Structures are given as C-alpha cells and as structure tokens.
Tab-separated table of C-alpha atoms in Angstrom:
chain	number	residue	atom	x	y	z
A	204	MET	CA	39.279	96.353	83.643
A	205	LYS	CA	40.003	91.944	85.490
A	206	GLN	CA	39.956	92.706	88.694
A	207	SER	CA	40.582	88.812	89.545
A	208	VAL	CA	43.388	88.129	87.668
A	209	ASN	CA	46.327	85.426	88.202
A	210	ILE	CA	49.432	86.413	88.299
A	211	LEU	CA	52.417	84.241	88.200
A	212	VAL	CA	56.374	85.299	89.000
A	213	SER	CA	59.400	83.292	88.972
A	214	GLY	CA	62.608	85.133	89.687
A	215	GLY	CA	65.675	83.882	92.682
A	216	GLY	CA	68.942	82.393	93.000
A	217	THR	CA	69.969	85.884	94.106
A	218	GLY	CA	67.862	89.266	95.794
A	219	GLY	CA	69.196	90.860	92.750
A	220	HIS	CA	66.243	89.059	90.835
A	221	ILE	CA	63.910	88.493	94.144
A	222	TYR	CA	63.754	91.929	95.450
A	223	PRO	CA	62.293	92.605	91.733
A	224	ALA	CA	59.902	90.063	91.789
A	225	ILE	CA	58.547	90.964	95.459
A	226	ALA	CA	58.313	95.303	94.040
A	227	ILE	CA	56.564	94.097	90.751
A	228	ALA	CA	54.239	91.780	92.917
A	229	ASN	CA	53.383	94.634	95.590
A	230	GLU	CA	52.596	96.899	92.909
A	231	LEU	CA	50.057	94.552	91.378
A	232	LYS	CA	48.847	93.575	94.654
A	233	ASN	CA	47.973	97.305	95.576
A	234	ARG	CA	45.811	98.014	91.869
A	235	TYR	CA	44.620	94.417	92.409
A	236	PRO	CA	43.842	93.121	95.779
A	237	THR	CA	41.760	90.340	95.090
A	238	ALA	CA	44.521	89.117	92.618
A	239	LYS	CA	45.863	85.674	92.959
A	240	PHE	CA	50.227	85.599	93.240
A	241	LEU	CA	51.854	82.748	92.991
A	242	PHE	CA	55.602	82.612	92.962
A	243	VAL	CA	58.341	79.950	91.086
A	244	GLY	CA	61.361	79.624	92.048
A	245	ALA	CA	64.946	77.439	92.160
A	246	SER	CA	63.922	74.555	95.247
A	247	ASP	CA	67.438	74.759	96.720
A	248	ARG	CA	67.907	78.373	96.340
A	249	MET	CA	67.097	81.919	98.868
A	250	GLU	CA	63.827	82.701	97.130
A	251	MET	CA	61.984	79.847	99.044
A	252	GLU	CA	62.662	81.718	102.404
A	253	LYS	CA	62.624	85.355	101.384
A	254	VAL	CA	58.873	85.344	98.785
A	255	PRO	CA	57.176	83.546	102.126
A	256	GLN	CA	58.827	86.472	104.591
A	257	ALA	CA	57.092	88.638	102.044
A	258	GLY	CA	54.137	87.003	102.503
A	259	TYR	CA	53.418	85.076	99.122
A	260	GLU	CA	52.859	81.505	98.153
A	261	ILE	CA	56.001	79.766	96.178
A	262	LYS	CA	56.080	76.570	94.576
A	263	GLY	CA	59.895	75.360	93.542
A	264	LEU	CA	61.287	73.478	90.691
A	265	TRP	CA	64.660	71.297	90.569
A	266	ILE	CA	66.958	73.742	88.304
A	267	SER	CA	70.438	75.106	88.524
A	268	GLY	CA	72.766	77.160	86.023
A	269	ILE	CA	75.633	74.623	83.915
A	270	GLN	CA	79.286	75.362	85.996
A	271	ARG	CA	81.774	76.716	83.754
A	272	LYS	CA	83.934	73.341	84.666
A	273	LEU	CA	82.863	69.822	84.492
A	274	THR	CA	80.896	68.759	87.464
A	275	LEU	CA	78.320	65.906	88.340
A	276	LYS	CA	76.293	69.265	87.940
A	277	ASN	CA	76.492	69.663	84.548
A	278	ALA	CA	76.081	66.024	83.654
A	279	LEU	CA	72.236	66.095	85.595
A	280	PHE	CA	71.458	69.401	84.238
A	281	PRO	CA	69.839	67.750	81.090
A	282	PHE	CA	67.261	65.471	83.726
A	283	LYS	CA	66.488	68.832	86.418
A	284	LEU	CA	65.495	71.222	83.068
A	285	ILE	CA	63.577	67.678	81.760
A	286	SER	CA	61.686	68.087	85.541
A	287	SER	CA	61.167	72.032	85.569
A	288	LEU	CA	60.092	72.387	82.259
A	289	TRP	CA	56.972	69.328	83.112
A	290	ASN	CA	56.517	70.767	86.444
A	291	ALA	CA	56.651	74.045	85.582
A	292	HIS	CA	53.670	72.874	82.282
A	293	LYS	CA	51.800	71.372	85.794
A	294	ILE	CA	51.853	74.475	88.268
A	295	ILE	CA	51.171	76.301	85.390
A	296	LYS	CA	47.985	74.701	84.072
A	297	LYS	CA	46.451	74.629	88.095
A	298	PHE	CA	47.252	77.918	88.485
A	299	ASN	CA	46.087	79.397	85.176
A	300	PRO	CA	48.118	82.611	85.158
A	301	ASP	CA	46.523	85.502	83.170
A	302	VAL	CA	50.470	86.687	82.651
A	303	VAL	CA	53.939	85.680	83.584
A	304	ILE	CA	56.726	87.447	84.654
A	305	GLY	CA	60.203	86.642	85.145
A	306	THR	CA	62.507	88.556	86.962
A	307	GLY	CA	65.856	86.674	86.488
A	308	GLY	CA	67.494	83.373	87.379
A	309	PHE	CA	67.524	79.611	87.042
A	310	ALA	CA	63.552	79.184	87.627
A	311	SER	CA	62.087	81.838	85.097
A	312	GLY	CA	63.694	80.039	82.728
A	313	PRO	CA	62.066	76.657	81.748
A	314	THR	CA	58.772	78.902	84.040
A	315	LEU	CA	58.241	81.186	81.345
A	316	GLN	CA	59.650	78.709	78.560
A	317	MET	CA	55.807	76.970	79.587
A	318	ALA	CA	53.709	80.112	79.010
A	319	ASN	CA	55.325	80.978	75.656
A	320	ARG	CA	54.495	77.879	74.874
A	321	LYS	CA	50.645	77.927	75.958
A	322	LYS	CA	50.222	81.605	74.452
A	323	ILE	CA	49.997	83.219	78.114
A	324	PRO	CA	50.826	86.980	77.851
A	325	THR	CA	54.781	86.958	79.718
A	326	VAL	CA	57.294	89.644	80.726
A	327	VAL	CA	60.777	89.555	80.552
A	328	GLN	CA	62.459	92.059	83.298
A	329	GLU	CA	65.757	92.730	82.335
A	330	GLN	CA	67.749	94.261	85.082
A	331	ASN	CA	71.447	94.212	83.421
A	332	SER	CA	73.511	95.957	80.524
A	333	TYR	CA	74.522	92.480	79.447
A	334	PRO	CA	71.445	90.260	79.617
A	335	GLY	CA	72.632	86.178	79.996
A	336	ILE	CA	71.339	83.407	77.376
A	337	THR	CA	68.045	82.755	79.371
A	338	ASN	CA	66.347	85.813	78.603
A	339	LYS	CA	67.866	86.358	74.717
A	340	LEU	CA	65.786	83.491	73.814
A	341	LEU	CA	62.469	83.878	76.436
A	342	ALA	CA	63.032	87.744	73.961
A	343	LYS	CA	61.751	85.577	71.054
A	344	LYS	CA	58.297	84.974	72.413
A	345	ALA	CA	57.687	87.590	75.138
A	346	ASN	CA	55.277	89.882	74.987
A	347	THR	CA	57.488	92.586	76.531
A	348	ILE	CA	60.693	93.158	77.170
A	349	CYS	CA	61.293	95.986	80.352
A	350	VAL	CA	64.962	96.868	80.571
A	351	ALA	CA	66.781	99.643	82.199
A	352	TYR	CA	69.879	100.517	80.696
A	353	ASP	CA	69.826	101.837	76.358
A	354	GLY	CA	71.535	99.491	73.996
A	355	LEU	CA	69.852	96.787	74.180
A	356	GLU	CA	68.210	96.271	70.981
A	357	ARG	CA	71.600	94.222	70.066
A	358	PHE	CA	70.199	91.609	72.108
A	359	PHE	CA	66.492	91.723	71.875
A	360	PRO	CA	63.812	92.190	69.527
A	361	LYS	CA	63.739	96.306	69.614
A	362	GLU	CA	59.587	96.773	69.498
A	363	LYS	CA	59.583	94.981	72.720
A	364	ILE	CA	61.890	96.728	74.285
A	365	VAL	CA	60.223	99.378	77.075
A	366	LYS	CA	63.259	101.304	79.490
A	367	THR	CA	61.432	101.483	82.719
A	368	GLY	CA	64.819	100.896	85.095
A	369	ASN	CA	64.559	98.445	87.809
A	370	PRO	CA	62.686	98.224	90.578
A	371	VAL	CA	63.915	98.675	94.189
A	372	ARG	CA	63.220	98.203	97.607
A	373	GLN	CA	59.760	100.694	98.732
A	374	ASP	CA	61.264	101.827	101.777
A	375	LEU	CA	64.006	103.440	99.765
A	376	LEU	CA	61.249	105.506	97.538
A	377	GLU	CA	58.942	105.924	101.220
A	378	LYS	CA	60.457	109.495	103.477
A	379	ARG	CA	63.971	109.081	104.350
A	380	SER	CA	65.220	108.064	107.006
A	381	SER	CA	67.555	111.043	109.261
A	382	THR	CA	71.072	110.459	109.284
A	383	ASP	CA	70.791	110.699	113.281
A	384	GLU	CA	67.990	107.772	113.178
A	385	ALA	CA	70.749	106.105	111.325
A	386	ASN	CA	73.232	106.104	113.273
A	387	HIS	CA	71.268	105.731	116.365
A	388	PHE	CA	70.020	102.183	114.878
A	389	PHE	CA	73.890	101.606	113.938
A	390	SER	CA	75.442	103.251	117.561
A	391	LEU	CA	77.343	105.438	115.403
A	392	ASP	CA	79.521	108.842	116.234
A	393	SER	CA	78.572	111.305	113.874
A	394	SER	CA	81.756	113.099	114.279
A	395	LYS	CA	83.431	110.139	112.041
A	396	ARG	CA	82.880	109.145	108.849
A	397	THR	CA	81.489	105.561	107.793
A	398	VAL	CA	81.980	103.561	104.866
A	399	LEU	CA	79.540	100.785	104.326
A	400	VAL	CA	80.960	97.434	102.717
A	401	LEU	CA	78.190	95.695	100.607
A	402	GLY	CA	79.171	92.238	99.085
A	403	GLY	CA	75.979	91.074	97.786
A	404	SER	CA	72.797	88.641	100.323
A	405	LEU	CA	75.634	85.403	99.313
A	406	GLY	CA	78.815	87.623	99.887
A	407	ALA	CA	82.164	88.302	97.886
A	408	ARG	CA	85.643	86.659	99.428
A	409	ALA	CA	87.544	89.016	96.703
A	410	ILE	CA	85.620	92.298	98.770
A	411	ASN	CA	85.581	90.292	101.920
A	412	LYS	CA	89.371	90.380	102.148
A	413	LEU	CA	89.906	93.233	101.042
A	414	ILE	CA	88.393	95.206	103.551
A	415	GLU	CA	90.434	92.552	106.127
A	416	ASN	CA	93.394	93.547	105.249
A	417	GLN	CA	92.388	97.105	104.928
A	418	LEU	CA	91.222	97.025	108.344
A	419	ASN	CA	94.170	98.524	110.216
A	420	TRP	CA	93.578	101.254	107.715
A	421	PHE	CA	90.252	102.306	108.773
A	422	GLN	CA	91.278	101.866	112.149
A	423	GLU	CA	94.184	104.213	111.987
A	424	ASN	CA	92.015	106.585	110.186
A	425	ASP	CA	89.239	106.527	112.390
A	426	VAL	CA	86.782	106.169	110.314
A	427	GLN	CA	84.062	103.618	110.584
A	428	LEU	CA	83.124	100.629	109.033
A	429	ILE	CA	79.584	98.906	108.705
A	430	TRP	CA	80.594	95.596	106.577
A	431	GLN	CA	77.980	92.927	105.296
A	432	THR	CA	79.823	90.261	104.756
A	433	GLY	CA	77.209	87.384	102.901
A	434	LYS	CA	75.999	84.771	104.995
A	435	LEU	CA	78.706	82.504	103.511
A	436	TYR	CA	81.587	84.203	105.191
A	437	ILE	CA	79.744	85.513	108.762
A	438	ASP	CA	81.330	83.129	110.581
A	439	GLU	CA	84.943	84.086	109.113
A	440	TYR	CA	85.213	87.225	109.787
A	441	LYS	CA	82.430	88.018	112.633
A	442	LYS	CA	85.623	87.710	115.088
A	443	TYR	CA	86.225	91.750	113.752
A	444	HIS	CA	82.549	93.138	114.923
A	445	LYS	CA	83.032	95.727	118.016
A	446	LYS	CA	81.777	99.469	117.680
A	447	ASN	CA	83.610	100.818	115.327
A	448	ILE	CA	83.480	97.520	112.658
A	449	GLN	CA	80.193	96.129	112.147
A	450	VAL	CA	79.970	93.009	111.058
A	451	HIS	CA	76.675	91.746	109.307
A	452	ALA	CA	75.312	88.772	107.427
A	453	PHE	CA	72.835	90.568	106.274
A	454	LEU	CA	71.837	93.967	106.398
A	455	ASN	CA	67.772	94.586	107.061
A	456	ALA	CA	67.482	98.054	107.001
A	457	MET	CA	68.906	98.765	103.968
A	458	ASN	CA	67.511	102.060	103.894
A	459	LEU	CA	69.703	103.089	107.288
A	460	ALA	CA	72.848	101.557	106.229
A	461	TYR	CA	72.760	103.708	103.489
A	462	GLU	CA	71.789	106.801	105.222
A	463	ALA	CA	74.226	106.401	107.877
A	464	ALA	CA	77.204	105.751	105.072
A	465	ASP	CA	79.159	108.355	103.775
A	466	ILE	CA	81.528	106.210	101.333
A	467	ILE	CA	79.955	102.960	99.629
A	468	ILE	CA	81.311	99.881	98.286
A	469	SER	CA	80.345	97.780	96.717
A	470	ARG	CA	78.966	94.838	94.100
A	471	ALA	CA	77.665	95.107	90.815
A	472	GLY	CA	74.834	94.075	90.133
A	473	ALA	CA	71.990	95.533	88.457
A	474	SER	CA	69.527	95.597	90.996
A	475	SER	CA	72.444	97.124	93.991
A	476	ILE	CA	73.130	99.960	91.126
A	477	SER	CA	69.162	101.151	91.130
A	478	GLU	CA	68.718	101.323	94.438
A	479	LEU	CA	72.646	103.429	94.447
A	480	CYS	CA	71.554	105.765	92.584
A	481	ILE	CA	68.230	106.297	94.163
A	482	VAL	CA	70.866	106.723	97.410
A	483	SER	CA	72.985	108.669	95.893
A	484	LYS	CA	76.059	108.304	97.835
A	485	PRO	CA	79.064	108.264	96.458
A	486	VAL	CA	80.784	104.732	95.422
A	487	ILE	CA	83.716	102.695	94.416
A	488	PHE	CA	81.829	100.059	92.753
A	489	ILE	CA	84.257	96.292	92.686
A	490	PRO	CA	82.286	94.356	90.498
A	491	SER	CA	82.326	90.233	90.470
A	492	PRO	CA	84.573	88.672	87.579
A	493	ASN	CA	82.831	85.472	88.028
A	494	VAL	CA	79.118	86.279	86.307
A	495	ALA	CA	78.096	85.723	82.502
A	496	GLU	CA	79.736	88.271	80.022
A	497	ASP	CA	81.256	89.749	82.823
A	498	HIS	CA	78.242	91.942	83.252
A	499	GLN	CA	78.668	93.345	86.310
A	500	THR	CA	81.577	95.166	85.115
A	501	LYS	CA	79.567	96.420	81.869
A	502	ASN	CA	76.329	97.628	84.230
A	503	ALA	CA	79.499	99.341	86.216
A	504	MET	CA	81.013	101.108	83.563
A	505	ALA	CA	77.799	102.714	82.580
A	506	VAL	CA	77.497	104.558	85.878
A	507	VAL	CA	81.608	105.341	85.571
A	508	SER	CA	81.162	106.597	82.035
A	509	LYS	CA	79.087	109.054	83.324
A	510	ASP	CA	80.992	110.242	86.638
A	511	ALA	CA	78.764	109.034	88.905
A	512	ALA	CA	80.731	106.124	90.138
A	513	VAL	CA	84.247	104.960	90.936
A	514	LEU	CA	85.589	101.426	89.221
A	515	CYS	CA	87.833	99.576	91.027
A	516	LYS	CA	88.192	96.173	89.692
A	517	GLU	CA	89.267	92.801	90.931
A	518	SER	CA	92.934	93.015	89.381
A	519	GLU	CA	93.272	95.910	90.262
A	520	LEU	CA	92.938	95.795	93.834
A	521	GLU	CA	96.095	97.140	94.806
A	522	LEU	CA	94.944	100.339	94.037
A	523	PHE	CA	91.735	100.269	96.256
A	524	GLN	CA	93.597	102.247	99.220
A	525	GLU	CA	94.597	104.726	97.048
A	526	LYS	CA	90.912	105.214	95.258
A	527	LEU	CA	89.439	105.593	98.679
A	528	GLU	CA	91.852	107.824	100.707
A	529	ASN	CA	90.987	110.236	96.861
A	530	LEU	CA	87.369	110.100	97.780
A	531	ILE	CA	86.626	109.556	101.320
A	532	GLY	CA	89.188	113.017	101.724
A	533	ASN	CA	87.362	115.265	99.240
A	534	LYS	CA	84.227	116.538	99.826
A	535	GLU	CA	84.039	118.309	96.434
A	536	ARG	CA	84.508	115.220	94.593
A	537	GLN	CA	81.946	113.050	96.409
A	538	THR	CA	79.385	115.751	96.112
A	539	GLU	CA	79.684	115.667	92.614
A	540	LEU	CA	79.616	111.859	92.074
A	541	SER	CA	76.567	112.032	94.232
A	542	GLU	CA	74.728	114.598	91.722
A	543	ASN	CA	75.761	112.827	88.883
A	544	MET	CA	74.715	109.354	90.456
A	545	LYS	CA	71.213	110.943	91.303
A	546	LEU	CA	70.826	111.856	87.330
A	547	LEU	CA	70.473	108.863	86.519
A	548	ALA	CA	68.328	107.072	89.410
A	549	MET	CA	64.371	105.690	88.009
A	550	PRO	CA	62.662	105.974	91.037
A	551	ASN	CA	58.982	105.259	88.768
A	552	ALA	CA	60.375	101.802	87.395
A	553	THR	CA	57.957	99.789	89.366
A	554	ASN	CA	55.312	102.019	88.335
A	555	HIS	CA	56.172	101.914	84.761
A	556	ILE	CA	56.779	98.141	84.671
A	557	VAL	CA	53.414	97.459	86.586
A	558	ASN	CA	51.619	99.358	83.683
A	559	GLU	CA	52.849	97.514	80.988
A	560	ILE	CA	51.704	94.428	82.971
A	561	GLU	CA	48.476	95.941	83.150
A	562	LYS	CA	48.261	96.180	79.133
A	563	LEU	CA	48.644	92.670	79.420
A	564	ILE	CA	46.501	92.264	81.704
C-alpha cells in the first residue's frame, strides 16, 4: 500500500464542516505519517484560522453561498464561482492529490468539481439527514459518499453510499473526564444542577434571546449555566457573566463542558448531534429554521423519533420553560433519554470513513 500520498481536504464555513475534516485528516496522518496534506477553504471563513491551529496548511478560495434575497453578494456569485473553479484547478494541478475529500461548505463545491473533472478519486462526507444542493451535484461523480443517516438513497446513487456516521472530536472518544474535574475547571458547585447552552461556533440569536429571558428562572431555581453565545454575540451578553452564569464566546474544552452538564440545549447541526449521541446527556434541540431545506429540524427529528431527545422549535419557544422544567425535575426521564441517545452513537465513524478513503488510495 502507498505510504507517500498527497491528500486534499475541503470543508468549512462552520465548525460542523471543519472539525470532521480535521478529524479525518488526523486519522489519515496516523496511518500515513509521510503523507502530505493540503486543505482548501473559503478565504473569509473560520477554517482559515482553525485549520492552521490544527497544524495543516490551507489555501483560500474567493467563494460564498447564494443569499435568499437580492444582494450584491448574489450579483458577485458568478464571478466568485469562476474564480474559485480556476483557483481550485491550479491548486489541484500543483498539489497533485491522490484523493480529494469534501466535508461540506462553500469551498468544497469547486474543489471536488475540479477533482472530478481530472478523474481524481473523491469522497463526499455528508453529515446531514437532508443534503444540500452542492453535495447532490458532487455525488454524481464521487467515488464514495459517507453518510450518517438512513434513507439518503433518495438523493445519492445507492451503490456509492456507505453509512459511517460523522467524525467527532478525538477528546470525546478518549478517556472521559470526571465530573469533579469538569466542575473544578468551570468553578461549579457539584451540589447544583448545570445546564449547557450551545448555539454553534458563530452563535444563535434566537437561543441567546431565549436564555437572556430565562435568566431569572435559572437564578430562582438555583441552576448553574454554561452559556456559549458564539463570537457574534459575546459583546452583547458578556455583561451577564458571574459565578453561576458563565458566558463564553467559544468553548475550547468541550469534553469538560459536556461532562459538567446535566441538561444540554443545542442547535441541531449534524456534527453537534453526532457528538451529543456519544456524550449521551439529555438534550433539548432548538433547530435553526434558517438553513437549507430546514435540515436541522430533520436532523433533530431523526433523534427525537427514537425518543432520545426533546424538540422545541423556534416557532414554539413559549413552550421552552415548561419543557425544561419537565426534564430537569425528572431524573427517570433524563436517564431514559440518555440511554436511547447512546444507542444512536457511532464512535468509530472516523475510522470507518478513513477505511473507505484507503480503498481509493
């Protein structure tokens, strides 16, 4: 088997695309220590910071998505697409990859499109239960499509689909931290209940407003809060930070945050769901309605339908307090949700995906 290989990875825009890409690269690096890696991302997105932090080189493309309303960005899109296709072509020609892996995000479209044209083996890693238009188009010429949900033969060629699950952060798969360690890290009182709020790497305005409106309830019921607002909203909400209400833009020690939590409130991005299944804590999902094809609600429903989580839509936030009270005061229900969530976990996803990539190498 080849030991010296060139591996091109494209994925970004949000942590949900970046961290799976990095997890796959790390596992490939373990198996091929002399391999050369190159990432391709969107030049103005968070992957340009996060990928180098993980130790990998990245090239940026001038690319963005199409807005739902008429904007200057939409007028620029054809020029961005042409520029990105041309630059992806140049990157691929110079790097000469043995395989190209796409985990989603704006840059993966032109990158895998050019790889397909050059007959270089490609792998699409589709995280969601409802794929976006880019992956539907790329899948036609991809060699392998790694998915995390059943039923995706509606969108992809059945013979190319492999159900692998979604990669998660390595620290969640390694030795779990103790609750005492987690409480010490966040300076929490172990005798009190703790709620962890996750709005994604950028943040979620509706969740942040909801939590702001519930702060009196958390105080009155002596419930501790670890509140991840996202970097777009930290300046607005950091004024609430104190011992029992901890406000963070971003949580680097996610394994400790998960361990400290009794209840988790989260968006329903595919990577988040995969992590939460492994963590197996009671979750209230508040899906973002502002994503393509409402795929976060579909992701959440795949879990809720197995009685493994609670759903609270943004259009029904007036029911949130009742749902939280019913859950936080019912240990039996918490245990039931946790056990059902654990049945959905796919902790070997990264290995499984890399096994498929190895076949192409």
